[in-house]
Backbone as a printed PyTorch tensor [residue, N CA C, xyz], in Angstrom:
tensor([[[-32.5400,  -8.7100, -23.9310],
         [-32.1160,  -8.9460, -22.5560],
         [-32.5870, -10.2890, -22.0400]],

        [[-33.4070, -11.0010, -22.8250],
         [-33.9500, -12.2630, -22.3640],
         [-33.6170, -13.3570, -23.3710]],

        [[-33.9160, -14.5960, -22.9980],
         [-33.6990, -15.7090, -23.9020],
         [-32.2370, -15.9890, -24.1120]],

        [[-31.9190, -16.4400, -25.3350],
         [-30.5470, -16.8460, -25.6400],
         [-29.5940, -15.6690, -25.7720]],

        [[-30.1310, -14.4470, -25.8720],
         [-29.2640, -13.2820, -26.0320],
         [-29.1390, -12.4620, -24.7530]],

        [[-29.7770, -12.8940, -23.6590],
         [-29.7270, -12.1570, -22.4070],
         [-28.3840, -12.3100, -21.7160]],

        [[-28.1380, -11.4850, -20.6980],
         [-26.8520, -11.5520, -19.9820],
         [-26.6320, -12.8810, -19.2860]],

        [[-27.6930, -13.4880, -18.7550],
         [-27.5370, -14.7740, -18.0770],
         [-27.1540, -15.8630, -19.0760]],

        [[-27.8020, -15.8180, -20.2490],
         [-27.4880, -16.8060, -21.2840],
         [-26.0560, -16.6320, -21.7800]],

        [[-25.6290, -15.3820, -21.9590],
         [-24.2530, -15.1400, -22.4160],
         [-23.2460, -15.6040, -21.3680]],

        [[-23.5570, -15.3620, -20.0910],
         [-22.6580, -15.8020, -19.0320],
         [-22.5910, -17.3300, -18.9880]],

        [[-23.7430, -17.9840, -19.1770],
         [-23.7670, -19.4490, -19.1710],
         [-22.9300, -20.0070, -20.3210]],

        [[-23.0270, -19.3680, -21.4930],
         [-22.2210, -19.8310, -22.6270],
         [-20.7350, -19.6160, -22.3740]],

        [[-20.4080, -18.5280, -21.6960],
         [-18.9990, -18.2750, -21.3910],
         [-18.4840, -19.2670, -20.3470]],

        [[-19.3770, -19.6340, -19.4090],
         [-18.9720, -20.5520, -18.3460],
         [-18.9330, -22.0000, -18.8300]],

        [[-19.8190, -22.3420, -19.7700],
         [-19.8870, -23.7170, -20.2930],
         [-19.8320, -23.6910, -21.8190]],

        [[-18.6520, -23.4040, -22.3900],
         [-18.5590, -23.3210, -23.8560],
         [-18.4510, -24.6850, -24.5280]],

        [[-18.3020, -25.7470, -23.7510],
         [-18.0980, -27.0660, -24.3390],
         [-19.2570, -27.5310, -25.1850]],

        [[-20.4720, -27.0280, -24.9020],
         [-21.6440, -27.4320, -25.6800],
         [-21.7050, -26.7290, -27.0290]],

        [[-20.8250, -25.7340, -27.2270],
         [-20.8080, -24.9770, -28.4800],
         [-19.7350, -25.5610, -29.3950]],

        [[-20.1590, -26.0190, -30.5750],
         [-19.2030, -26.6300, -31.5100],
         [-18.1860, -25.6250, -32.0350]],

        [[-18.4940, -24.3260, -31.9160],
         [-17.5730, -23.2980, -32.4050],
         [-16.5920, -22.8340, -31.3340]],

        [[-16.7050, -23.3900, -30.1300],
         [-15.8170, -22.9720, -29.0350],
         [-14.3800, -23.3550, -29.3390]],

        [[-13.5000, -22.3970, -29.1090],
         [-12.0770, -22.6270, -29.3230],
         [-11.4150, -23.1090, -28.0410]],

        [[-10.1760, -23.5570, -28.1880],
         [ -9.4260, -23.9870, -27.0050],
         [ -9.2590, -22.8580, -26.0140]],

        [[ -9.0620, -21.6300, -26.5100],
         [ -8.9090, -20.4800, -25.6200],
         [-10.2100, -20.1810, -24.8810]],

        [[-11.3480, -20.4410, -25.5390],
         [-12.6440, -20.2440, -24.8830],
         [-12.8100, -21.2180, -23.7210]],

        [[-12.3950, -22.4500, -23.9420],
         [-12.5080, -23.4580, -22.8790],
         [-11.5450, -23.1430, -21.7240]],

        [[-10.3650, -22.6520, -22.0630],
         [ -9.4200, -22.2880, -21.0030],
         [ -9.9460, -21.1000, -20.1940]],

        [[-10.5260, -20.1140, -20.8800],
         [-11.1050, -18.9690, -20.1820],
         [-12.2490, -19.4140, -19.2740]],

        [[-13.0520, -20.3690, -19.7440],
         [-14.1460, -20.8920, -18.9220],
         [-13.6080, -21.5930, -17.6840]],

        [[-12.5010, -22.3120, -17.8370],
         [-11.8950, -22.9830, -16.6900],
         [-11.4110, -21.9690, -15.6600]],

        [[-10.7750, -20.8960, -16.1290],
         [-10.3070, -19.8460, -15.2210],
         [-11.4960, -19.1980, -14.5110]],

        [[-12.5760, -18.9420, -15.2450],
         [-13.7630, -18.3340, -14.6490],
         [-14.3610, -19.2380, -13.5740]],

        [[-14.4200, -20.5380, -13.8380],
         [-14.9280, -21.4860, -12.8440],
         [-14.0560, -21.4820, -11.5910]],

        [[-12.7300, -21.4470, -11.7860],
         [-11.8200, -21.4140, -10.6420],
         [-11.9910, -20.1340,  -9.8380]],

        [[-12.2070, -19.0190, -10.5270],
         [-12.4200, -17.7400,  -9.8480],
         [-13.6810, -17.7980,  -8.9890]],

        [[-14.7690, -18.3210,  -9.5530],
         [-16.0250, -18.4280,  -8.7940],
         [-15.8580, -19.3570,  -7.6070]],

        [[-15.1810, -20.4970,  -7.8280],
         [-14.9600, -21.4500,  -6.7350],
         [-14.1320, -20.8200,  -5.6230]],

        [[-13.0670, -20.0850,  -6.0000],
         [-12.2140, -19.4470,  -4.9950],
         [-12.9690, -18.3600,  -4.2370]],

        [[-13.8420, -17.6270,  -4.9310],
         [-14.6300, -16.5790,  -4.2610],
         [-15.5760, -17.1880,  -3.2330]],

        [[-16.2020, -18.3170,  -3.5900],
         [-17.0900, -18.9890,  -2.6410],
         [-16.2790, -19.5610,  -1.4720]],

        [[-15.1210, -20.1290,  -1.7890],
         [-14.2660, -20.7010,  -0.7440],
         [-13.7540, -19.6300,   0.2050]],

        [[-13.6380, -18.3930,  -0.2740],
         [-13.1160, -17.3020,   0.5650],
         [-14.1310, -16.8430,   1.6080]],

        [[-15.4120, -17.1980,   1.4280],
         [-16.4340, -16.7520,   2.3800],
         [-16.1750, -17.2900,   3.7830]],

        [[-15.9940, -18.6140,   3.9750],
         [-15.7110, -19.0840,   5.3450],
         [-14.3730, -18.5960,   5.8790]],

        [[-13.4070, -18.3840,   4.9830],
         [-12.1070, -17.8590,   5.4390],
         [-12.2740, -16.4460,   5.9890]],

        [[-13.0390, -15.6140,   5.2680],
         [-13.2900, -14.2500,   5.7380],
         [-14.0990, -14.2580,   7.0270]],

        [[-15.0560, -15.1910,   7.1250],
         [-15.8470, -15.2940,   8.3490],
         [-14.9710, -15.6880,   9.5360]],

        [[-14.0270, -16.5990,   9.3070],
         [-13.1140, -17.0040,  10.3730],
         [-12.2300, -15.8420,  10.8080]],

        [[-11.7750, -15.0440,   9.8330],
         [-10.9510, -13.8760,  10.1680],
         [-11.7520, -12.8710,  10.9780]],

        [[-13.0240, -12.6640,  10.6010],
         [-13.8820, -11.7590,  11.3570],
         [-14.1230, -12.2660,  12.7690]],

        [[-14.3110, -13.5740,  12.9110],
         [-14.5240, -14.1610,  14.2330],
         [-13.2890, -14.0010,  15.1110]],

        [[-12.1130, -14.2220,  14.5240],
         [-10.8770, -14.0490,  15.2820],
         [-10.6990, -12.5940,  15.7130]],

        [[-11.0500, -11.6770,  14.8160],
         [-10.9590, -10.2590,  15.1610],
         [-11.9300,  -9.9100,  16.2820]],

        [[-13.1120, -10.5310,  16.2760],
         [-14.0900, -10.2850,  17.3420],
         [-13.5200, -10.6870,  18.6910]],

        [[-12.8530, -11.8440,  18.7350],
         [-12.2360, -12.2790,  19.9920],
         [-11.1850, -11.3060,  20.4810]],

        [[-10.3830, -10.8040,  19.5510],
         [ -9.3460,  -9.8320,  19.9350],
         [ -9.9660,  -8.5250,  20.4120]],

        [[-11.0250,  -8.0910,  19.7380],
         [-11.6880,  -6.8360,  20.1200],
         [-12.3010,  -6.9400,  21.5180]],

        [[-12.9490,  -8.0750,  21.8020],
         [-13.5580,  -8.2540,  23.1180],
         [-12.4890,  -8.2820,  24.1950]],

        [[-11.3770,  -8.9780,  23.9220],
         [-10.2820,  -9.0330,  24.8920],
         [ -9.6780,  -7.6500,  25.1150]],

        [[ -9.5430,  -6.8730,  24.0280],
         [ -8.9830,  -5.5220,  24.1480],
         [ -9.9130,  -4.6240,  24.9470]],

        [[-11.2280,  -4.7740,  24.7220],
         [-12.1970,  -3.9700,  25.4740],
         [-12.1300,  -4.2970,  26.9570]],

        [[-11.9850,  -5.5890,  27.2800],
         [-11.8820,  -5.9870,  28.6840],
         [-10.6010,  -5.4400,  29.3110]],

        [[ -9.5120,  -5.4580,  28.5300],
         [ -8.2450,  -4.9240,  29.0470],
         [ -8.3350,  -3.4180,  29.2540]],

        [[ -9.0210,  -2.7230,  28.3460],
         [ -9.1870,  -1.2790,  28.4790],
         [ -9.9650,  -0.9220,  29.7480]],

        [[-10.9780,  -1.7470,  30.0330],
         [-11.8300,  -1.4440,  31.1840],
         [-11.1130,  -1.6580,  32.5080]],

        [[-10.0590,  -2.4790,  32.5000],
         [ -9.3090,  -2.7380,  33.7300],
         [ -8.5800,  -1.4760,  34.1670]],

        [[ -8.8250,  -1.0450,  35.3870],
         [ -8.1400,   0.1300,  35.9290],
         [ -8.7500,   1.4490,  35.5250]],

        [[ -9.8410,   1.4180,  34.7750],
         [-10.5120,   2.6600,  34.3860],
         [-11.9070,   2.6880,  35.0250]],

        [[-12.2390,   3.7910,  35.5830],
         [-13.5480,   3.9180,  36.2200],
         [-14.2100,   5.2280,  35.7870]],

        [[-15.5340,   5.2110,  35.6930],
         [-16.2280,   6.4560,  35.3580],
         [-16.2830,   7.3740,  36.5700]],

        [[-16.2500,   8.6670,  36.3110],
         [-16.3330,   9.6630,  37.3800],
         [-17.0590,  10.8870,  36.8420]],

        [[-17.2890,  11.8440,  37.7310],
         [-17.9630,  13.0820,  37.3300],
         [-17.0840,  14.2710,  37.6740]],

        [[-16.8280,  15.1000,  36.6800],
         [-16.0620,  16.3310,  36.8970],
         [-17.0370,  17.5080,  36.9070]],

        [[-16.6450,  18.5610,  37.6330],
         [-17.4850,  19.7630,  37.7120],
         [-16.6790,  20.9540,  37.2050]],

        [[-17.2710,  21.6800,  36.2710],
         [-16.5750,  22.7970,  35.6400],
         [-16.2660,  23.8860,  36.6550]],

        [[-15.0190,  24.3710,  36.6220],
         [-14.6240,  25.4840,  37.4880],
         [-14.9950,  26.8130,  36.8580]],

        [[-15.0600,  26.8210,  35.5460],
         [-15.4560,  28.0310,  34.8120],
         [-16.4470,  27.6350,  33.7340]],

        [[-17.1320,  28.6150,  33.2120],
         [-18.0830,  28.3280,  32.1370],
         [-17.3230,  27.9490,  30.8680]],

        [[-17.8470,  26.9770,  30.1590],
         [-17.2320,  26.5840,  28.8910],
         [-17.4600,  27.6920,  27.8700]],

        [[-16.4390,  28.0300,  27.0970],
         [-16.6060,  29.1050,  26.1110],
         [-17.6710,  28.7600,  25.0790]],

        [[-18.3480,  29.8110,  24.6210],
         [-19.3840,  29.6230,  23.6070],
         [-18.7150,  29.4420,  22.2570]],

        [[-19.1950,  28.4890,  21.4980],
         [-18.6320,  28.2340,  20.1810],
         [-19.0340,  29.3400,  19.2270]],

        [[-18.0510,  29.8580,  18.5020],
         [-18.3040,  30.9020,  17.5050],
         [-17.9010,  30.3490,  16.1410]],

        [[-18.8270,  30.3450,  15.2310],
         [-18.5650,  29.8320,  13.8930],
         [-18.7800,  30.9530,  12.8930]],

        [[-17.7640,  31.2170,  12.0940],
         [-17.9060,  32.2010,  11.0250],
         [-17.3470,  31.6120,   9.7380]],

        [[-17.2190,  32.4470,   8.7360],
         [-16.7720,  31.9560,   7.4310],
         [-15.3010,  31.5670,   7.4220]],

        [[-14.5360,  31.9780,   8.4370],
         [-13.1040,  31.7050,   8.4510],
         [-12.7110,  30.6740,   9.4980]],

        [[-13.6390,  30.1730,  10.2690],
         [-13.2970,  29.2000,  11.3000],
         [-14.3770,  28.1410,  11.3850]],

        [[-13.9860,  27.0170,  11.9170],
         [-14.9080,  25.9020,  12.0770],
         [-15.0270,  25.6030,  13.5590]],

        [[-16.2380,  25.6320,  14.0790],
         [-16.4340,  25.3670,  15.4990],
         [-16.3970,  23.8780,  15.7950]],

        [[-16.1780,  23.5370,  17.0460],
         [-16.1830,  22.1490,  17.4770],
         [-17.3570,  21.9220,  18.4080]],

        [[-17.7720,  20.6770,  18.5260],
         [-18.9030,  20.3620,  19.3820],
         [-18.5760,  20.5790,  20.8540]],

        [[-17.3580,  20.2530,  21.2590],
         [-16.9530,  20.3940,  22.6560],
         [-15.6830,  21.2260,  22.7510]],

        [[-15.4610,  21.8360,  23.9190],
         [-14.2570,  22.6120,  24.1510],
         [-13.6570,  22.1960,  25.4850]],

        [[-12.3380,  22.3630,  25.6070],
         [-11.6480,  22.0020,  26.8470],
         [-11.8240,  23.1100,  27.8740]],

        [[-12.3060,  22.7130,  29.0490],
         [-12.5760,  23.6680,  30.1270],
         [-12.0340,  23.1040,  31.4360]],

        [[-11.4760,  23.9590,  32.2730],
         [-10.9480,  23.5190,  33.5590],
         [-12.0790,  22.9800,  34.4430]],

        [[-11.7990,  21.8530,  35.0820],
         [-12.7970,  21.2180,  35.9470],
         [-12.0860,  20.5170,  37.0960]],

        [[-12.8530,  20.0810,  38.0450],
         [-12.3000,  19.3490,  39.1870],
         [-13.1070,  18.0850,  39.4120]],

        [[-12.4470,  17.0560,  39.9360],
         [-13.1110,  15.7970,  40.2450],
         [-12.3850,  15.1130,  41.3960]],

        [[-13.0390,  14.1320,  41.9620],
         [-12.4820,  13.3880,  43.0910],
         [-12.3700,  11.9180,  42.7120]],

        [[-11.2000,  11.3050,  43.0300],
         [-11.0230,   9.8940,  42.6890],
         [-11.5780,   9.0040,  43.7960]],

        [[-11.4280,   7.6990,  43.6390],
         [-12.0000,   6.7390,  44.5850],
         [-11.3760,   6.8400,  45.9710]],

        [[-10.1830,   7.4380,  46.0960],
         [ -9.5210,   7.5920,  47.4030],
         [ -9.8970,   8.9010,  48.0650]],

        [[-10.6680,   9.7210,  47.3520],
         [-11.0730,  11.0080,  47.8960],
         [-10.1370,  12.1450,  47.5400]],

        [[ -9.0950,  11.8610,  46.7620],
         [ -8.1490,  12.9050,  46.3540],
         [ -8.7780,  13.7780,  45.2780]],

        [[ -8.5000,  15.0860,  45.3730],
         [ -9.0810,  16.0340,  44.4290],
         [ -8.1060,  16.2820,  43.2860]],

        [[ -8.6430,  16.3390,  42.0600],
         [ -7.8380,  16.5570,  40.8640],
         [ -8.4320,  17.7080,  40.0650]],

        [[ -7.5610,  18.3470,  39.2990],
         [ -7.9920,  19.4480,  38.4380],
         [ -7.3630,  19.2660,  37.0630]],

        [[ -8.1250,  19.5480,  36.0240],
         [ -7.5980,  19.4290,  34.6720],
         [ -8.6200,  19.8790,  33.6520]],

        [[ -8.2180,  19.8460,  32.3990],
         [ -9.1080,  20.2590,  31.3160],
         [ -9.9570,  19.0900,  30.8320]],

        [[-11.2460,  19.2890,  30.7650],
         [-12.1600,  18.2550,  30.2750],
         [-12.9510,  18.8160,  29.0980]],

        [[-13.4780,  17.9190,  28.2940],
         [-14.3050,  18.3400,  27.1620],
         [-15.7180,  18.6200,  27.6550]],

        [[-16.1730,  19.8390,  27.4170],
         [-17.5050,  20.2400,  27.8750],
         [-18.2790,  20.8460,  26.7230]],

        [[-19.5710,  20.7370,  26.8000],
         [-20.4340,  21.3420,  25.7910],
         [-20.2830,  22.8570,  25.8190]],

        [[-20.0270,  23.4950,  24.6720],
         [-19.8580,  24.9540,  24.6550],
         [-21.0300,  25.6640,  25.3300]],

        [[-20.6870,  26.6500,  26.1640],
         [-21.7140,  27.4240,  26.8420],
         [-22.1710,  26.8400,  28.1640]],

        [[-21.6290,  25.6740,  28.5600],
         [-22.0250,  25.0880,  29.8420],
         [-21.5750,  26.0050,  30.9770]],

        [[-22.4410,  26.2810,  31.9420],
         [-22.0650,  27.1860,  33.0450],
         [-21.1310,  26.5080,  34.0390]],

        [[-20.4450,  27.3250,  34.8350],
         [-19.5690,  26.7900,  35.8890],
         [-20.3920,  25.9180,  36.8270]],

        [[-19.8000,  24.8240,  37.2820],
         [-20.4950,  23.8940,  38.1590],
         [-21.2060,  22.7810,  37.4310]],

        [[-21.2540,  22.8360,  36.0950],
         [-21.9140,  21.7840,  35.3320],
         [-21.1690,  20.4620,  35.4890]],

        [[-21.9230,  19.3850,  35.5560],
         [-21.3310,  18.0530,  35.6900],
         [-20.9600,  17.5150,  34.3100]],

        [[-19.7730,  16.9280,  34.2260],
         [-19.2860,  16.3580,  32.9710],
         [-18.8170,  14.9340,  33.2410]],

        [[-19.3600,  13.9340,  32.5640],
         [-18.8940,  12.5530,  32.7790],
         [-17.4910,  12.3690,  32.2110]],

        [[-16.6150,  11.7310,  32.9870],
         [-15.2370,  11.4930,  32.5700],
         [-14.8460,  10.0680,  32.9420]],

        [[-13.6730,   9.6670,  32.4740],
         [-13.0710,   8.3900,  32.8670],
         [-11.7190,   8.6910,  33.4950]],

        [[-11.3890,   7.9960,  34.5720],
         [-10.1050,   8.1980,  35.2450],
         [ -9.4130,   6.8510,  35.4220]],

        [[ -8.0730,   6.9080,  35.5430],
         [ -7.3130,   5.6740,  35.7580],
         [ -7.1410,   5.4130,  37.2490]],

        [[ -6.3010,   4.4510,  37.5870],
         [ -6.1230,   4.0670,  38.9860],
         [ -5.5300,   5.1910,  39.8270]],

        [[ -4.8150,   6.1210,  39.2070],
         [ -4.2220,   7.2510,  39.9400],
         [ -5.1680,   8.4440,  40.0120]],

        [[ -6.3220,   8.3240,  39.3580],
         [ -7.2810,   9.4200,  39.3630],
         [ -7.0800,  10.4090,  38.2390]],

        [[ -6.1610,  10.1070,  37.3350],
         [ -5.8910,  11.0040,  36.2070],
         [ -6.8750,  10.7250,  35.0640]],

        [[ -7.1070,  11.7610,  34.2840],
         [ -8.0060,  11.6080,  33.1330],
         [ -7.4630,  10.5680,  32.1520]],

        [[ -8.3560,   9.7880,  31.5960],
         [ -7.9710,   8.8060,  30.5860],
         [ -9.1120,   8.6630,  29.5870]],

        [[ -8.8200,   8.0290,  28.4870],
         [ -9.8490,   7.8320,  27.4560],
         [-10.8420,   6.7700,  27.9100]],

        [[-12.0420,   6.8470,  27.3960],
         [-13.0500,   5.8340,  27.7100],
         [-12.6230,   4.4950,  27.1300]],

        [[-12.8940,   3.4130,  27.8300],
         [-12.5150,   2.0950,  27.2910],
         [-13.3070,   1.7670,  26.0320]],

        [[-12.7120,   0.9360,  25.2060],
         [-13.4130,   0.4990,  24.0080],
         [-14.6640,  -0.2900,  24.3860]],

        [[-15.6850,  -0.1010,  23.6120],
         [-16.9640,  -0.7460,  23.8950],
         [-17.0180,  -2.1040,  23.2220]],

        [[-17.2930,  -3.1440,  24.0070],
         [-17.3450,  -4.4950,  23.4480],
         [-18.4610,  -4.6440,  22.4310]],

        [[-19.4960,  -3.8180,  22.5340],
         [-20.6230,  -3.9250,  21.5970],
         [-20.2200,  -3.5340,  20.1800]],

        [[-19.1480,  -2.7490,  20.0320],
         [-18.6940,  -2.3760,  18.6890],
         [-17.8390,  -3.4690,  18.0620]],

        [[-17.4770,  -4.4800,  18.8540],
         [-16.6230,  -5.5500,  18.3340],
         [-17.3170,  -6.3060,  17.2070]],

        [[-18.6340,  -6.5090,  17.3160],
         [-19.3720,  -7.2400,  16.2790],
         [-19.3290,  -6.4650,  14.9690]],

        [[-19.6150,  -5.1740,  15.0280],
         [-19.6110,  -4.3440,  13.8200],
         [-18.2200,  -4.3210,  13.1830]],

        [[-17.1820,  -4.1190,  14.0110],
         [-15.8160,  -4.0820,  13.4860],
         [-15.4380,  -5.4250,  12.8580]],

        [[-15.8570,  -6.5160,  13.4880],
         [-15.4990,  -7.8380,  12.9850],
         [-16.1950,  -8.1340,  11.6610]],

        [[-17.4480,  -7.7120,  11.5330],
         [-18.1570,  -7.8910,  10.2620],
         [-17.4560,  -7.1030,   9.1530]],

        [[-17.0250,  -5.8870,   9.4890],
         [-16.3060,  -5.0770,   8.4970],
         [-15.0050,  -5.7450,   8.0720]],

        [[-14.2780,  -6.3070,   9.0410],
         [-13.0170,  -6.9840,   8.7250],
         [-13.2770,  -8.1450,   7.7700]],

        [[-14.2890,  -8.9620,   8.0900],
         [-14.6070, -10.0920,   7.2280],
         [-15.0290,  -9.6670,   5.8310]],

        [[-15.8750,  -8.6380,   5.7470],
         [-16.3350,  -8.1690,   4.4340],
         [-15.1980,  -7.5880,   3.6080]],

        [[-14.3540,  -6.7590,   4.2430],
         [-13.2470,  -6.1570,   3.5070],
         [-12.2760,  -7.2230,   3.0100]],

        [[-12.0380,  -8.2560,   3.8430],
         [-11.1460,  -9.3350,   3.4130],
         [-11.7300, -10.0630,   2.2100]],

        [[-13.0350, -10.3580,   2.2760],
         [-13.6670, -11.0660,   1.1530],
         [-13.6700, -10.2040,  -0.0980]],

        [[-13.9790,  -8.9140,   0.0510],
         [-13.9640,  -8.0140,  -1.1080],
         [-12.5660,  -7.9350,  -1.7230]],

        [[-11.5280,  -7.9240,  -0.8760],
         [-10.1530,  -7.8560,  -1.3800],
         [ -9.8130,  -9.1140,  -2.1700]],

        [[-10.2250, -10.2780,  -1.6550],
         [ -9.9650, -11.5320,  -2.3660],
         [-10.7080, -11.5510,  -3.6940]],

        [[-11.9770, -11.1680,  -3.6830],
         [-12.7750, -11.1610,  -4.9140],
         [-12.1890, -10.1800,  -5.9310]],

        [[-11.7490,  -9.0110,  -5.4510],
         [-11.1430,  -8.0290,  -6.3590],
         [ -9.8850,  -8.5940,  -7.0070]],

        [[ -9.0750,  -9.2990,  -6.2130],
         [ -7.8560,  -9.9070,  -6.7620],
         [ -8.2060, -10.9890,  -7.7820]],

        [[ -9.2200, -11.7900,  -7.4950],
         [ -9.6340, -12.8420,  -8.4240],
         [-10.1770, -12.2500,  -9.7260]],

        [[-10.9760, -11.1930,  -9.6180],
         [-11.5050, -10.5350, -10.8140],
         [-10.3670,  -9.9660, -11.6490]],

        [[ -9.3680,  -9.4030, -10.9770],
         [ -8.2160,  -8.8600, -11.7010],
         [ -7.4750,  -9.9610, -12.4550]],

        [[ -7.2950, -11.1100, -11.8000],
         [ -6.6290, -12.2350, -12.4570],
         [ -7.4180, -12.6670, -13.6900]],

        [[ -8.7350, -12.7760, -13.5400],
         [ -9.5670, -13.1820, -14.6850],
         [ -9.4790, -12.1660, -15.8160]],

        [[ -9.4820, -10.8750, -15.4690],
         [ -9.3970,  -9.8330, -16.5060],
         [ -8.0690,  -9.9160, -17.2600]],

        [[ -6.9900, -10.1540, -16.5230],
         [ -5.6750, -10.2480, -17.1680],
         [ -5.6340, -11.4530, -18.0990]],

        [[ -6.1470, -12.6050, -17.6150],
         [ -6.1710, -13.8040, -18.4520],
         [ -7.0050, -13.5560, -19.7040]],

        [[ -8.1530, -12.9310, -19.5320],
         [ -9.0230, -12.6710, -20.6850],
         [ -8.3700, -11.7050, -21.6630]],

        [[ -7.6510, -10.6950, -21.1450],
         [ -6.9690,  -9.7490, -22.0230],
         [ -5.9200, -10.4510, -22.8600]],

        [[ -5.1400, -11.3330, -22.2210],
         [ -4.1110, -12.0740, -22.9590],
         [ -4.7510, -12.9660, -24.0130]],

        [[ -5.8240, -13.6590, -23.6320],
         [ -6.4920, -14.5330, -24.5920],
         [ -7.1190, -13.7430, -25.7350]],

        [[ -7.6970, -12.5860, -25.4290],
         [ -8.2810, -11.7520, -26.4880],
         [ -7.2240, -11.3210, -27.4950]],

        [[ -6.0420, -10.9840, -26.9970],
         [ -4.9630, -10.5910, -27.9100],
         [ -4.5300, -11.7610, -28.7760]],

        [[ -4.4610, -12.9450, -28.1640],
         [ -4.0900, -14.1310, -28.9440],
         [ -5.1570, -14.4510, -29.9870]],

        [[ -6.4220, -14.3160, -29.6110],
         [ -7.4940, -14.5800, -30.5610],
         [ -7.4960, -13.5580, -31.6970]],

        [[ -7.2220, -12.2910, -31.3580],
         [ -7.1610, -11.2610, -32.3960],
         [ -6.0090, -11.5310, -33.3640]],

        [[ -4.8790, -11.9580, -32.8000],
         [ -3.7340, -12.2750, -33.6670],
         [ -4.0510, -13.4630, -34.5650]],

        [[ -4.7730, -14.4510, -34.0220],
         [ -5.1500, -15.6060, -34.8470],
         [ -6.0880, -15.1920, -35.9710]],

        [[ -7.0210, -14.2800, -35.6770],
         [ -7.9160, -13.7710, -36.7170],
         [ -7.1220, -13.0630, -37.8100]],

        [[ -6.1310, -12.2730, -37.4190],
         [ -5.3250, -11.5430, -38.4070],
         [ -4.5450, -12.5100, -39.2860]],

        [[ -3.9990, -13.5680, -38.6740],
         [ -3.2630, -14.5580, -39.4810],
         [ -4.2000, -15.2790, -40.4460]],

        [[ -5.3900, -15.6140, -39.9590],
         [ -6.3440, -16.3010, -40.8410],
         [ -6.8060, -15.3870, -41.9710]],

        [[ -7.0000, -14.1140, -41.6430],
         [ -7.4370, -13.1610, -42.6770],
         [ -6.3430, -12.9110, -43.7050]],

        [[ -5.0870, -12.9880, -43.2570],
         [ -3.9760, -12.7310, -44.1710],
         [ -3.8780, -13.7860, -45.2690]],

        [[ -4.2930, -15.0050, -44.9690],
         [ -4.1960, -16.0660, -45.9800],
         [ -5.5300, -16.3060, -46.6900]],

        [[ -6.5550, -15.5260, -46.3110],
         [ -7.8670, -15.6940, -46.9430],
         [ -7.8280, -15.0900, -48.3450]],

        [[ -8.5150, -15.6970, -49.3410],
         [ -8.4880, -15.1530, -50.7090],
         [ -8.9450, -13.7040, -50.7600]],

        [[ -8.2510, -12.8830, -51.5210],
         [ -8.5860, -11.4880, -51.6420],
         [ -9.6790, -11.2790, -52.6840]],

        [[-10.1380, -10.0390, -52.8150],
         [-11.1880,  -9.6820, -53.7560],
         [-10.7580, -10.0240, -55.1880]],

        [[-11.6440, -10.6070, -55.9180],
         [-11.3240, -10.9870, -57.2960],
         [-10.8840, -12.4280, -57.4090]],

        [[-10.6200, -13.0530, -56.2930],
         [-10.1850, -14.4480, -56.3510],
         [-11.0440, -15.3170, -55.4450]],

        [[-12.3240, -14.8600, -55.2830],
         [-13.2210, -15.6620, -54.4470],
         [-13.5460, -16.9560, -55.1570]],

        [[-13.7410, -18.0160, -54.4150],
         [-14.0680, -19.3180, -55.0620],
         [-15.4150, -19.2770, -55.7430]]])
């Protein structure tokens, strides 16, 4: 695993076969493809970072747009939330829809189903989000998650590029290996047979 027979040494010989007098033309071509693959993978890093940065800007803008016209409010359960029952044939959920009432910014009263913790008694307060008309709506996207999402976008893009480059290198190497094997077979076919060694 060390010295001239270690993986690093073998990789170096594959990357720089020109110093080896036994290197074939196909070996040098494979080394060139490998160098291009490494260069392209490194070059893809700032491209992926730029894509992640652009996604971050879009995520922040979307979060700001979501927050427009949405306000937090408090709903109060009209009835107790049902208790979750879990058995071998059913799967319980963390929250259940329960009838509740809330008041919007104009003082108008609304009634509807909200997600409440199972077993919550009637009158329990439940945080909700409402739109400009006072109707229930989803919570706006959180701008703090934009960084995490953007990092994921950049990483996935870079991984996809690297995977494509590795695939290209594997295909090139497979073709070259077949050509080298065929060359060995041709050379062996004309090599002196047993009984006629020099």
